[in-house]
Amino acid sequence: MVILGAGPAGLVLGNLLLAGGVGCVVLERATRAQLGARQRAGFLAANTVRTLERHGLAEGLLRDGRTHTTCEFRTEDGRFRLDYSSLGRGEPHTVYPQHLLVGDLLTQYLNAGGQILFGAEAMAVQGAAGTRPVVTVRDGDGRPGRWHGRYVAGCDGRHGAARRSLPPGAVRRHRLDHGVSWLGLLAEAPPSLDAVGYAVHERGFAGHMARTPEVTRYYLQCERGSSAEDWPDDRIWDELALRMRADRYGPLRRGPVLDRAVVHLESDVLEPLRHGALFLAGDAASLISPSAAKGANLAVLEAELLALALIDDLRHGTPEGLEQYSARCLEHIWRAQEFSRWMVRLLHSDPGTDGSPPFHDRLRRSRLASLRTSRSCQDWFADHYVGV
Ligand code: FAD
C-alpha cells in the first residue's frame, strides 16, 4: 500500500494500516523539519478526538489539548456568546495545534516500524485502473524512483499528485468560490478572549482563535488581489482592534506576527473519491473553506474509514467497505460543506451572488439575530459547529 502525503489523513491511515497488519510506505514531499513547523488547524471535534483515542493515537492531545466551549460574536447589533458545549449534543472542541498532532502521529508510526520517505515528491500515479498501480517519485536530489502497491491512497492535499493523475472524466469536480479572501495570521501573543471571536464589521470580518497560551490565530477579511506584504504588523493589529471593537470589549494582546498568508475561501468536492486502485482522502478528496474549521476533522474521519475498509479487503478478502468508501465519506463531506457555506454567509455579506448588497447585509444580520435569540437555531449551530 502506497500512501502519498504525511498530513493528518496520511498518518492516521498509515498508523491504522500498520496496526491492522497491512504493510505500507508513506511518501512525503516535505522534510521532517518542514512538516513539524507547518501550523494550520487547531480545533478538533469531539468525534475526531474519540476516533484518535479509539486507536491509541490521542495521548498527546489528551495530555496537552485544551477544552474549548464558547464562541463570541461581535456585530453592529452588539455582542453575544454561545456556550456550544451546553447546546445541541453538548460537545466541546479540543484545541491542539495540527503540527503537534502530526508530530505525535509520525512518532507513533515510526515507533510501530512504519516506513516513510521525506523529501520524496510523488510525480504521478500510473496504472490506477489496473491492479498494480505505480507511483513515480523524485527524491530531494532530483533522483527518480518508483513504488508499487495493490492500492494507492492520495492524502497529498489539493495540489498533490493524486489529483493530477486522475484521467479526464474519471471523477467530477464540484467547485465553489465563496468570493471572500482572508489574511490568515499567526501571532506570538496569548489569546485575547476565552472564546473563538467572530467580528462582523463594515470593514469586513475579523476572527480570533486560540492555539496555545503563547500563540493565537487571527483572520482579517481582505480585498481580492491584496498580498500579505501589504500588511505590516502595526496595520494588522490596528485593523483587528477596530473590527473586533477593542475600544468597547477590551484590548487585544499584541505580539509579533509569525506568519501571514492570503487564503481565498474556496470549496471543492471530487466525486467519487476513487479511481480504480487510487483512493482520495483529506484535502485531496475535498477542500473546505476554513470558516468552520472542518478540514483536519474530515481528514481523520476519512482516513479511519479508508483504513478499516482496506484492512477488510486486504486481510479478510471483504471488498464491501472499499466499494462504499466514497459514498460514506461524501455524505459527511457535503454536510460539512453546507455548514461551512452557512458560516461564510453568516460572517460576510454575500458578495458572490446577485442582488443589492444592502439586501444581503440585512439577511446576514437576520441570520445573526436568529442565532442570538432562537434556541433551536443555537442547537442546530452547536451540532454542526462541533460535529463532523
Ligand atoms: P495536508 O495536511 O495538506 O497534508 C498533505 C501532505 O502531502 C503534506 O504534508 C504535503 O507536504 C504532502 N504532499 C503534497 N504533495 C505531495 C506530493 N506530490 N508528493 C508527496 N507528498 C506531497 N481544519 C480544521 O479541522 N480545523 C481548523 O481549525 C483548521 N484551521 C486551518 C487554518 C488554516 C490557515 C489552514 C490553511 C487550514 C486549516 N484547516 C483546519 C484545514 C486543515 O489544515 C486541512 O484540511 C488538513 O491539513 C488536511 O489534512 P490532509 O492530511 O488531507 O492534508
Short mmCIF file of C-alpha atoms and ligand atoms in Angstrom, two decimals:
data_model
loop_
_atom_site.label_atom_id
_atom_site.label_comp_id
_atom_site.label_asym_id
_atom_site.label_seq_id
_atom_site.Cartn_x
_atom_site.Cartn_y
_atom_site.Cartn_z
CA MET A 1 0.00 0.00 0.00
CA VAL A 2 1.48 3.37 -1.01
CA ILE A 3 0.33 6.50 0.85
CA LEU A 4 1.03 9.93 -0.63
CA GLY A 5 1.40 12.67 2.00
CA ALA A 6 2.14 12.73 5.73
CA GLY A 7 -0.57 15.13 6.89
CA PRO A 8 -3.33 14.09 9.29
CA ALA A 9 -5.00 11.91 6.63
CA GLY A 10 -1.88 10.03 5.52
CA LEU A 11 -0.50 9.47 9.00
CA VAL A 12 -3.78 8.31 10.56
CA LEU A 13 -4.15 5.94 7.63
CA GLY A 14 -0.56 4.68 7.98
CA ASN A 15 -0.92 4.06 11.71
CA LEU A 16 -4.20 2.18 11.35
CA LEU A 17 -2.93 0.04 8.48
CA LEU A 18 0.17 -0.96 10.45
CA ALA A 19 -1.97 -1.83 13.47
CA GLY A 20 -4.20 -3.90 11.17
CA GLY A 21 -1.27 -5.83 9.72
CA VAL A 22 -1.16 -4.12 6.31
CA GLY A 23 2.28 -3.05 5.11
CA CYS A 24 2.59 0.46 3.74
CA VAL A 25 5.01 3.22 2.82
CA VAL A 26 4.36 6.95 3.17
CA LEU A 27 5.92 9.27 0.56
CA GLU A 28 6.18 12.87 1.80
CA ARG A 29 7.45 15.80 -0.25
CA ALA A 30 8.46 17.93 2.76
CA THR A 31 11.41 17.35 5.06
CA ARG A 32 10.68 16.23 8.60
CA ALA A 33 11.57 19.70 9.91
CA GLN A 34 9.21 21.41 7.44
CA LEU A 35 6.40 19.06 8.43
CA GLY A 36 6.85 19.83 12.12
CA ALA A 37 6.79 23.58 11.54
CA ARG A 38 3.60 23.81 9.46
CA GLN A 39 0.97 25.39 11.71
CA ARG A 40 -2.54 25.11 10.36
CA ALA A 41 -5.61 23.70 12.11
CA GLY A 42 -6.26 23.65 15.81
CA PHE A 43 -9.88 22.83 16.57
CA LEU A 44 -10.63 19.13 16.84
CA ALA A 45 -14.21 17.92 17.06
CA ALA A 46 -15.23 15.56 19.85
CA ASN A 47 -15.78 12.81 17.30
CA THR A 48 -12.25 13.29 15.94
CA VAL A 49 -10.81 13.00 19.45
CA ARG A 50 -12.83 9.82 20.05
CA THR A 51 -11.59 8.36 16.75
CA LEU A 52 -7.96 9.05 17.62
CA GLU A 53 -8.48 7.75 21.17
CA ARG A 54 -10.08 4.54 19.90
CA HIS A 55 -6.88 3.75 18.01
CA GLY A 56 -4.43 4.80 20.71
CA LEU A 57 -3.40 7.95 18.81
CA ALA A 58 -4.62 10.61 21.24
CA GLU A 59 -2.08 10.56 24.07
CA GLY A 60 -0.58 13.97 23.27
CA LEU A 61 -3.83 15.75 22.63
CA LEU A 62 -5.48 14.30 25.75
CA ARG A 63 -2.48 15.44 27.78
CA ASP A 64 -1.84 18.87 26.27
CA GLY A 65 -5.02 19.79 24.36
CA ARG A 66 -7.37 22.31 25.93
CA THR A 67 -11.12 22.01 26.06
CA HIS A 68 -12.90 24.82 24.23
CA THR A 69 -16.58 25.55 24.65
CA THR A 70 -17.54 29.07 23.67
CA CYS A 71 -17.74 31.41 20.72
CA GLU A 72 -18.40 35.11 20.80
CA PHE A 73 -19.97 37.18 18.03
CA ARG A 74 -19.31 40.92 17.84
CA THR A 75 -21.59 42.68 15.40
CA GLU A 76 -23.09 46.06 14.61
CA ASP A 77 -26.06 44.95 16.76
CA GLY A 78 -23.95 44.16 19.86
CA ARG A 79 -22.15 41.18 21.28
CA PHE A 80 -23.38 37.72 22.25
CA ARG A 81 -21.75 34.47 23.36
CA LEU A 82 -22.78 30.86 22.81
CA ASP A 83 -21.56 28.07 25.06
CA TYR A 84 -21.94 25.46 22.34
CA SER A 85 -20.89 22.67 24.69
CA SER A 86 -24.19 23.10 26.51
CA LEU A 87 -26.29 23.32 23.33
CA GLY A 88 -27.35 20.61 20.87
CA ARG A 89 -25.49 17.35 21.50
CA GLY A 90 -23.42 19.19 24.13
CA GLU A 91 -19.89 18.59 22.88
CA PRO A 92 -16.77 20.77 23.13
CA HIS A 93 -13.75 21.17 20.85
CA THR A 94 -10.26 20.20 21.85
CA VAL A 95 -7.70 22.81 20.84
CA TYR A 96 -4.50 21.07 19.80
CA PRO A 97 -2.33 22.55 17.04
CA GLN A 98 -2.17 20.45 13.89
CA HIS A 99 1.65 20.37 13.75
CA LEU A 100 1.71 18.80 17.23
CA LEU A 101 -0.87 16.22 16.16
CA VAL A 102 1.15 15.44 13.01
CA GLY A 103 4.29 15.12 15.18
CA ASP A 104 2.51 12.66 17.50
CA LEU A 105 1.15 10.61 14.60
CA LEU A 106 4.57 10.47 12.99
CA THR A 107 6.29 9.35 16.21
CA GLN A 108 3.70 6.60 16.70
CA TYR A 109 4.04 5.48 13.09
CA LEU A 110 7.83 5.27 13.31
CA ASN A 111 7.72 3.54 16.70
CA ALA A 112 5.43 0.92 15.20
CA GLY A 113 8.03 0.25 12.47
CA GLY A 114 6.35 2.36 9.77
CA GLN A 115 8.28 3.30 6.64
CA ILE A 116 8.30 6.91 5.48
CA LEU A 117 10.39 8.77 2.91
CA PHE A 118 10.83 12.51 3.47
CA GLY A 119 11.75 14.79 0.60
CA ALA A 120 10.10 12.31 -1.76
CA GLU A 121 7.76 14.09 -4.16
CA ALA A 122 5.22 11.88 -5.88
CA MET A 123 5.12 12.89 -9.54
CA ALA A 124 2.27 10.69 -10.83
CA VAL A 125 0.15 7.65 -10.12
CA GLN A 126 0.16 5.38 -13.16
CA GLY A 127 -1.99 2.37 -13.94
CA ALA A 128 -4.64 3.14 -11.31
CA ALA A 129 -7.28 1.44 -13.43
CA GLY A 130 -5.41 -1.87 -13.03
CA THR A 131 -4.42 -3.95 -10.02
CA ARG A 132 -0.79 -2.87 -9.69
CA PRO A 133 -0.57 0.92 -9.73
CA VAL A 134 2.84 2.60 -9.78
CA VAL A 135 3.81 5.86 -8.11
CA THR A 136 6.70 7.68 -9.72
CA VAL A 137 8.72 9.86 -7.33
CA ARG A 138 11.63 12.26 -7.28
CA ASP A 139 13.80 12.49 -4.17
CA GLY A 140 15.34 15.64 -2.70
CA ASP A 141 18.31 15.39 -5.12
CA GLY A 142 16.03 15.01 -8.13
CA ARG A 143 16.67 11.26 -8.49
CA PRO A 144 13.68 9.35 -9.87
CA GLY A 145 12.14 6.26 -8.25
CA ARG A 146 9.05 4.03 -8.46
CA TRP A 147 6.81 2.44 -5.83
CA HIS A 148 4.28 -0.31 -6.45
CA GLY A 149 1.34 -1.30 -4.28
CA ARG A 150 -2.00 -3.04 -4.55
CA TYR A 151 -3.64 0.32 -3.76
CA VAL A 152 -2.55 3.96 -3.57
CA ALA A 153 -4.02 6.45 -1.10
CA GLY A 154 -3.88 10.06 -2.26
CA CYS A 155 -3.55 12.01 1.00
CA ASP A 156 -1.36 14.69 -0.58
CA GLY A 157 -3.72 17.64 -0.44
CA ARG A 158 -5.29 19.79 -3.05
CA HIS A 159 -2.24 20.28 -5.27
CA GLY A 160 -0.85 16.78 -4.91
CA ALA A 161 0.00 14.12 -7.46
CA ALA A 162 -3.12 12.03 -6.77
CA ARG A 163 -5.50 14.66 -8.10
CA ARG A 164 -3.22 15.49 -11.01
CA SER A 165 -3.11 11.82 -12.03
CA LEU A 166 -6.85 11.42 -12.41
CA PRO A 167 -7.60 10.98 -16.11
CA PRO A 168 -10.10 13.41 -17.65
CA GLY A 169 -13.65 12.31 -16.89
CA ALA A 170 -12.66 9.84 -14.13
CA VAL A 171 -14.27 11.99 -11.42
CA ARG A 172 -16.45 15.08 -11.32
CA ARG A 173 -15.16 18.18 -9.59
CA HIS A 174 -17.76 20.37 -7.88
CA ARG A 175 -16.27 23.76 -7.08
CA LEU A 176 -17.44 26.89 -5.29
CA ASP A 177 -15.56 30.16 -4.91
CA HIS A 178 -17.06 31.88 -1.87
CA GLY A 179 -15.94 35.26 -3.22
CA VAL A 180 -14.13 36.13 0.00
CA SER A 181 -10.43 36.29 0.93
CA TRP A 182 -8.89 36.19 4.38
CA LEU A 183 -5.48 37.17 5.60
CA GLY A 184 -4.58 34.23 7.85
CA LEU A 185 -2.29 35.27 10.70
CA LEU A 186 -0.37 33.53 13.41
CA ALA A 187 0.69 35.85 16.23
CA GLU A 188 3.11 35.23 19.03
CA ALA A 189 0.61 36.60 21.52
CA PRO A 190 -1.63 34.98 24.13
CA PRO A 191 -5.33 34.71 23.25
CA SER A 192 -7.23 37.93 23.90
CA LEU A 193 -10.51 36.28 24.84
CA ASP A 194 -11.60 32.93 26.24
CA ALA A 195 -13.71 32.21 23.16
CA VAL A 196 -13.49 31.92 19.40
CA GLY A 197 -14.15 35.52 18.35
CA TYR A 198 -16.14 36.29 15.20
CA ALA A 199 -16.32 40.02 14.47
CA VAL A 200 -18.59 41.25 11.71
CA HIS A 201 -17.75 44.84 10.78
CA GLU A 202 -18.49 47.20 7.91
CA ARG A 203 -14.77 46.99 7.02
CA GLY A 204 -15.01 43.19 6.85
CA PHE A 205 -14.73 40.09 9.01
CA ALA A 206 -12.14 39.53 11.74
CA GLY A 207 -11.62 36.27 13.62
CA HIS A 208 -9.74 35.20 16.75
CA MET A 209 -8.89 31.57 17.55
CA ALA A 210 -6.74 30.32 20.40
CA ARG A 211 -3.94 27.90 19.59
CA THR A 212 -1.64 27.72 22.63
CA PRO A 213 -1.15 30.01 25.66
CA GLU A 214 1.59 31.76 23.61
CA VAL A 215 0.20 31.71 20.06
CA THR A 216 -3.10 32.91 18.60
CA ARG A 217 -4.53 32.63 15.11
CA TYR A 218 -6.33 35.65 13.68
CA TYR A 219 -8.09 36.23 10.39
CA LEU A 220 -8.83 39.50 8.59
CA GLN A 221 -11.04 39.64 5.54
CA CYS A 222 -9.08 41.39 2.79
CA GLU A 223 -9.58 42.56 -0.75
CA ARG A 224 -9.16 40.05 -3.55
CA GLY A 225 -5.77 40.70 -5.07
CA SER A 226 -4.19 42.09 -1.91
CA SER A 227 -0.95 40.49 -0.84
CA ALA A 228 0.35 39.53 2.61
CA GLU A 229 3.17 42.07 2.14
CA ASP A 230 0.57 44.86 2.16
CA TRP A 231 0.03 44.07 5.84
CA PRO A 232 2.83 45.11 8.24
CA ASP A 233 2.32 44.21 11.91
CA ASP A 234 1.01 47.64 13.02
CA ARG A 235 -1.59 47.75 10.27
CA ILE A 236 -2.75 44.23 11.20
CA TRP A 237 -3.14 44.97 14.89
CA ASP A 238 -4.89 48.32 14.29
CA GLU A 239 -7.33 46.73 11.87
CA LEU A 240 -8.00 43.78 14.19
CA ALA A 241 -8.63 46.15 17.10
CA LEU A 242 -11.03 48.23 15.01
CA ARG A 243 -13.04 45.32 13.63
CA MET A 244 -13.09 43.44 16.94
CA ARG A 245 -14.26 46.67 18.62
CA ALA A 246 -11.47 46.52 21.18
CA ASP A 247 -12.42 50.01 22.44
CA ARG A 248 -15.75 48.60 23.65
CA TYR A 249 -14.92 44.99 24.54
CA GLY A 250 -11.30 45.11 25.70
CA PRO A 251 -7.85 45.43 24.14
CA LEU A 252 -6.13 42.73 22.10
CA ARG A 253 -2.87 41.28 23.41
CA ARG A 254 -0.39 42.16 20.71
CA GLY A 255 2.81 40.42 19.66
CA PRO A 256 4.93 39.76 16.59
CA VAL A 257 3.11 38.24 13.63
CA LEU A 258 4.89 34.95 12.88
CA ASP A 259 3.08 34.05 9.70
CA ARG A 260 0.73 35.80 7.28
CA ALA A 261 -0.86 34.40 4.13
CA VAL A 262 -3.83 35.29 1.98
CA VAL A 263 -6.40 32.48 1.76
CA HIS A 264 -9.18 32.56 -0.84
CA LEU A 265 -12.24 30.87 0.59
CA GLU A 266 -12.95 28.07 -1.83
CA SER A 267 -14.57 24.68 -1.66
CA ASP A 268 -14.42 21.72 -3.94
CA VAL A 269 -15.50 18.12 -3.80
CA LEU A 270 -14.38 15.31 -6.07
CA GLU A 271 -16.93 12.63 -6.78
CA PRO A 272 -16.36 9.70 -6.48
CA LEU A 273 -13.31 9.57 -4.20
CA ARG A 274 -11.91 6.59 -6.04
CA HIS A 275 -10.48 5.82 -9.44
CA GLY A 276 -9.73 2.12 -9.64
CA ALA A 277 -6.91 1.40 -7.19
CA LEU A 278 -6.44 5.07 -6.25
CA PHE A 279 -8.39 6.39 -3.24
CA LEU A 280 -8.57 10.02 -2.13
CA ALA A 281 -8.78 11.26 1.47
CA GLY A 282 -8.50 14.60 3.29
CA ASP A 283 -7.90 17.77 1.27
CA ALA A 284 -7.13 15.65 -1.80
CA ALA A 285 -10.75 14.45 -1.68
CA SER A 286 -12.40 17.72 -0.77
CA LEU A 287 -11.25 21.21 0.02
CA ILE A 288 -13.37 23.09 2.52
CA SER A 289 -13.23 26.77 3.42
CA PRO A 290 -11.65 27.36 6.85
CA SER A 291 -14.79 29.21 8.03
CA ALA A 292 -15.99 26.23 10.07
CA ALA A 293 -12.65 24.52 10.89
CA LYS A 294 -13.63 21.18 9.39
CA GLY A 295 -10.72 20.19 7.12
CA ALA A 296 -8.48 18.31 9.56
CA ASN A 297 -11.51 16.66 11.15
CA LEU A 298 -12.75 15.35 7.82
CA ALA A 299 -9.24 14.12 7.04
CA VAL A 300 -9.14 11.99 10.21
CA LEU A 301 -12.64 10.64 9.67
CA GLU A 302 -11.94 9.65 6.06
CA ALA A 303 -8.59 8.09 6.95
CA GLU A 304 -10.26 5.85 9.51
CA LEU A 305 -12.99 4.76 7.08
CA LEU A 306 -10.40 4.05 4.39
CA ALA A 307 -8.07 2.15 6.73
CA LEU A 308 -10.81 -0.13 8.04
CA ALA A 309 -12.05 -0.80 4.51
CA LEU A 310 -8.52 -1.56 3.23
CA ILE A 311 -7.83 -3.94 6.13
CA ASP A 312 -11.12 -5.74 5.44
CA ASP A 313 -10.21 -6.08 1.79
CA LEU A 314 -6.54 -6.96 2.06
CA ARG A 315 -6.63 -9.13 5.19
CA HIS A 316 -10.09 -10.67 5.05
CA GLY A 317 -10.98 -10.53 1.36
CA THR A 318 -14.07 -8.41 2.05
CA PRO A 319 -14.26 -5.57 -0.51
CA GLU A 320 -17.64 -4.06 0.52
CA GLY A 321 -16.08 -1.33 2.69
CA LEU A 322 -13.92 -0.12 -0.19
CA GLU A 323 -16.91 -0.15 -2.52
CA GLN A 324 -18.84 2.02 -0.05
CA TYR A 325 -15.93 4.26 0.94
CA SER A 326 -16.68 7.11 -1.44
CA ALA A 327 -20.41 7.30 -0.74
CA ARG A 328 -19.90 7.15 3.03
CA CYS A 329 -17.34 9.95 3.01
CA LEU A 330 -19.32 12.13 0.63
CA GLU A 331 -22.28 12.12 2.98
CA HIS A 332 -20.12 13.73 5.70
CA ILE A 333 -18.29 15.97 3.26
CA TRP A 334 -21.44 17.54 1.82
CA ARG A 335 -22.88 18.13 5.29
CA ALA A 336 -19.66 19.85 6.35
CA GLN A 337 -19.59 21.87 3.12
CA GLU A 338 -23.16 23.02 3.71
CA PHE A 339 -22.32 24.24 7.21
CA SER A 340 -19.12 25.94 6.13
CA ARG A 341 -21.07 27.79 3.40
CA TRP A 342 -23.63 28.82 6.03
CA MET A 343 -20.78 30.18 8.19
CA VAL A 344 -19.39 32.17 5.26
CA ARG A 345 -22.81 33.76 4.78
CA LEU A 346 -23.17 34.40 8.50
CA LEU A 347 -19.88 36.27 8.68
CA HIS A 348 -19.84 38.17 5.37
CA SER A 349 -22.34 39.93 3.18
CA ASP A 350 -22.88 37.66 0.24
CA PRO A 351 -20.69 39.19 -2.46
CA GLY A 352 -20.78 36.04 -4.53
CA THR A 353 -24.43 36.31 -5.55
CA ASP A 354 -26.50 38.81 -7.48
CA GLY A 355 -28.74 41.29 -5.73
CA SER A 356 -28.25 44.50 -3.89
CA PRO A 357 -25.55 44.44 -1.18
CA PRO A 358 -27.80 46.14 1.41
CA PHE A 359 -30.38 43.39 0.95
CA HIS A 360 -27.77 40.68 1.57
CA ASP A 361 -26.45 42.61 4.51
CA ARG A 362 -29.89 42.64 6.11
CA LEU A 363 -30.18 38.89 5.54
CA ARG A 364 -26.83 38.38 7.29
CA ARG A 365 -27.97 40.47 10.27
CA SER A 366 -31.16 38.48 10.40
CA ARG A 367 -29.17 35.20 10.43
CA LEU A 368 -27.13 36.51 13.36
CA ALA A 369 -30.31 37.64 15.15
CA SER A 370 -31.76 34.13 14.81
CA LEU A 371 -28.57 32.68 16.25
CA ARG A 372 -28.68 35.16 19.13
CA THR A 373 -32.32 34.60 20.04
CA SER A 374 -33.55 31.19 18.86
CA ARG A 375 -32.70 28.15 20.98
CA SER A 376 -33.46 25.74 18.15
CA CYS A 377 -31.14 27.69 15.85
CA GLN A 378 -28.44 27.57 18.55
CA ASP A 379 -28.86 23.81 18.99
CA TRP A 380 -28.56 23.31 15.22
CA PHE A 381 -25.49 25.54 15.16
CA ALA A 382 -23.80 23.68 18.04
CA ASP A 383 -24.38 20.27 16.47
CA HIS A 384 -22.88 21.35 13.15
CA TYR A 385 -20.15 23.55 14.62
CA VAL A 386 -18.60 20.71 16.60
CA GLY A 387 -19.76 17.73 14.58
CA VAL A 388 -18.33 16.02 11.53
P1 FAD B 1 -2.26 18.10 4.42
O1 FAD B 1 -2.25 18.40 5.88
O2 FAD B 1 -2.17 19.24 3.45
O3 FAD B 1 -1.12 17.06 4.12
C1 FAD B 1 -0.78 16.71 2.80
C2 FAD B 1 0.69 16.31 2.79
O4 FAD B 1 1.03 15.87 1.48
C3 FAD B 1 1.62 17.45 3.12
O5 FAD B 1 2.50 17.08 4.16
C4 FAD B 1 2.36 17.74 1.81
O6 FAD B 1 3.69 18.17 2.01
C5 FAD B 1 2.31 16.37 1.14
N1 FAD B 1 2.38 16.43 -0.33
C6 FAD B 1 1.79 17.28 -1.18
N2 FAD B 1 2.06 16.98 -2.44
C7 FAD B 1 2.85 15.89 -2.40
C8 FAD B 1 3.46 15.10 -3.40
N3 FAD B 1 3.31 15.36 -4.70
N4 FAD B 1 4.22 14.04 -3.00
C9 FAD B 1 4.38 13.73 -1.70
N5 FAD B 1 3.82 14.47 -0.71
C10 FAD B 1 3.05 15.53 -1.06
N6 FAD B 1 -9.04 22.31 9.73
C11 FAD B 1 -9.68 22.03 10.90
O7 FAD B 1 -10.28 20.94 11.01
N7 FAD B 1 -9.69 22.90 11.97
C12 FAD B 1 -9.05 24.10 11.89
O8 FAD B 1 -9.04 24.87 12.88
C13 FAD B 1 -8.38 24.47 10.65
N8 FAD B 1 -7.70 25.63 10.51
C14 FAD B 1 -6.97 25.86 9.36
C15 FAD B 1 -6.25 27.04 9.23
C16 FAD B 1 -5.52 27.30 8.07
C17 FAD B 1 -4.76 28.59 7.93
C18 FAD B 1 -5.49 26.35 7.01
C19 FAD B 1 -4.68 26.61 5.76
C20 FAD B 1 -6.20 25.18 7.13
C21 FAD B 1 -6.95 24.92 8.29
N9 FAD B 1 -7.68 23.74 8.43
C22 FAD B 1 -8.38 23.50 9.58
C23 FAD B 1 -7.65 22.74 7.35
C24 FAD B 1 -6.65 21.63 7.63
O9 FAD B 1 -5.39 22.17 7.95
C25 FAD B 1 -6.54 20.71 6.41
O10 FAD B 1 -7.83 20.37 5.99
C26 FAD B 1 -5.74 19.45 6.76
O11 FAD B 1 -4.36 19.76 6.83
C27 FAD B 1 -5.95 18.35 5.70
O12 FAD B 1 -5.13 17.27 6.01
P2 FAD B 1 -4.54 16.35 4.85
O13 FAD B 1 -3.76 15.28 5.53
O14 FAD B 1 -5.60 15.98 3.91
O15 FAD B 1 -3.59 17.31 4.00
#
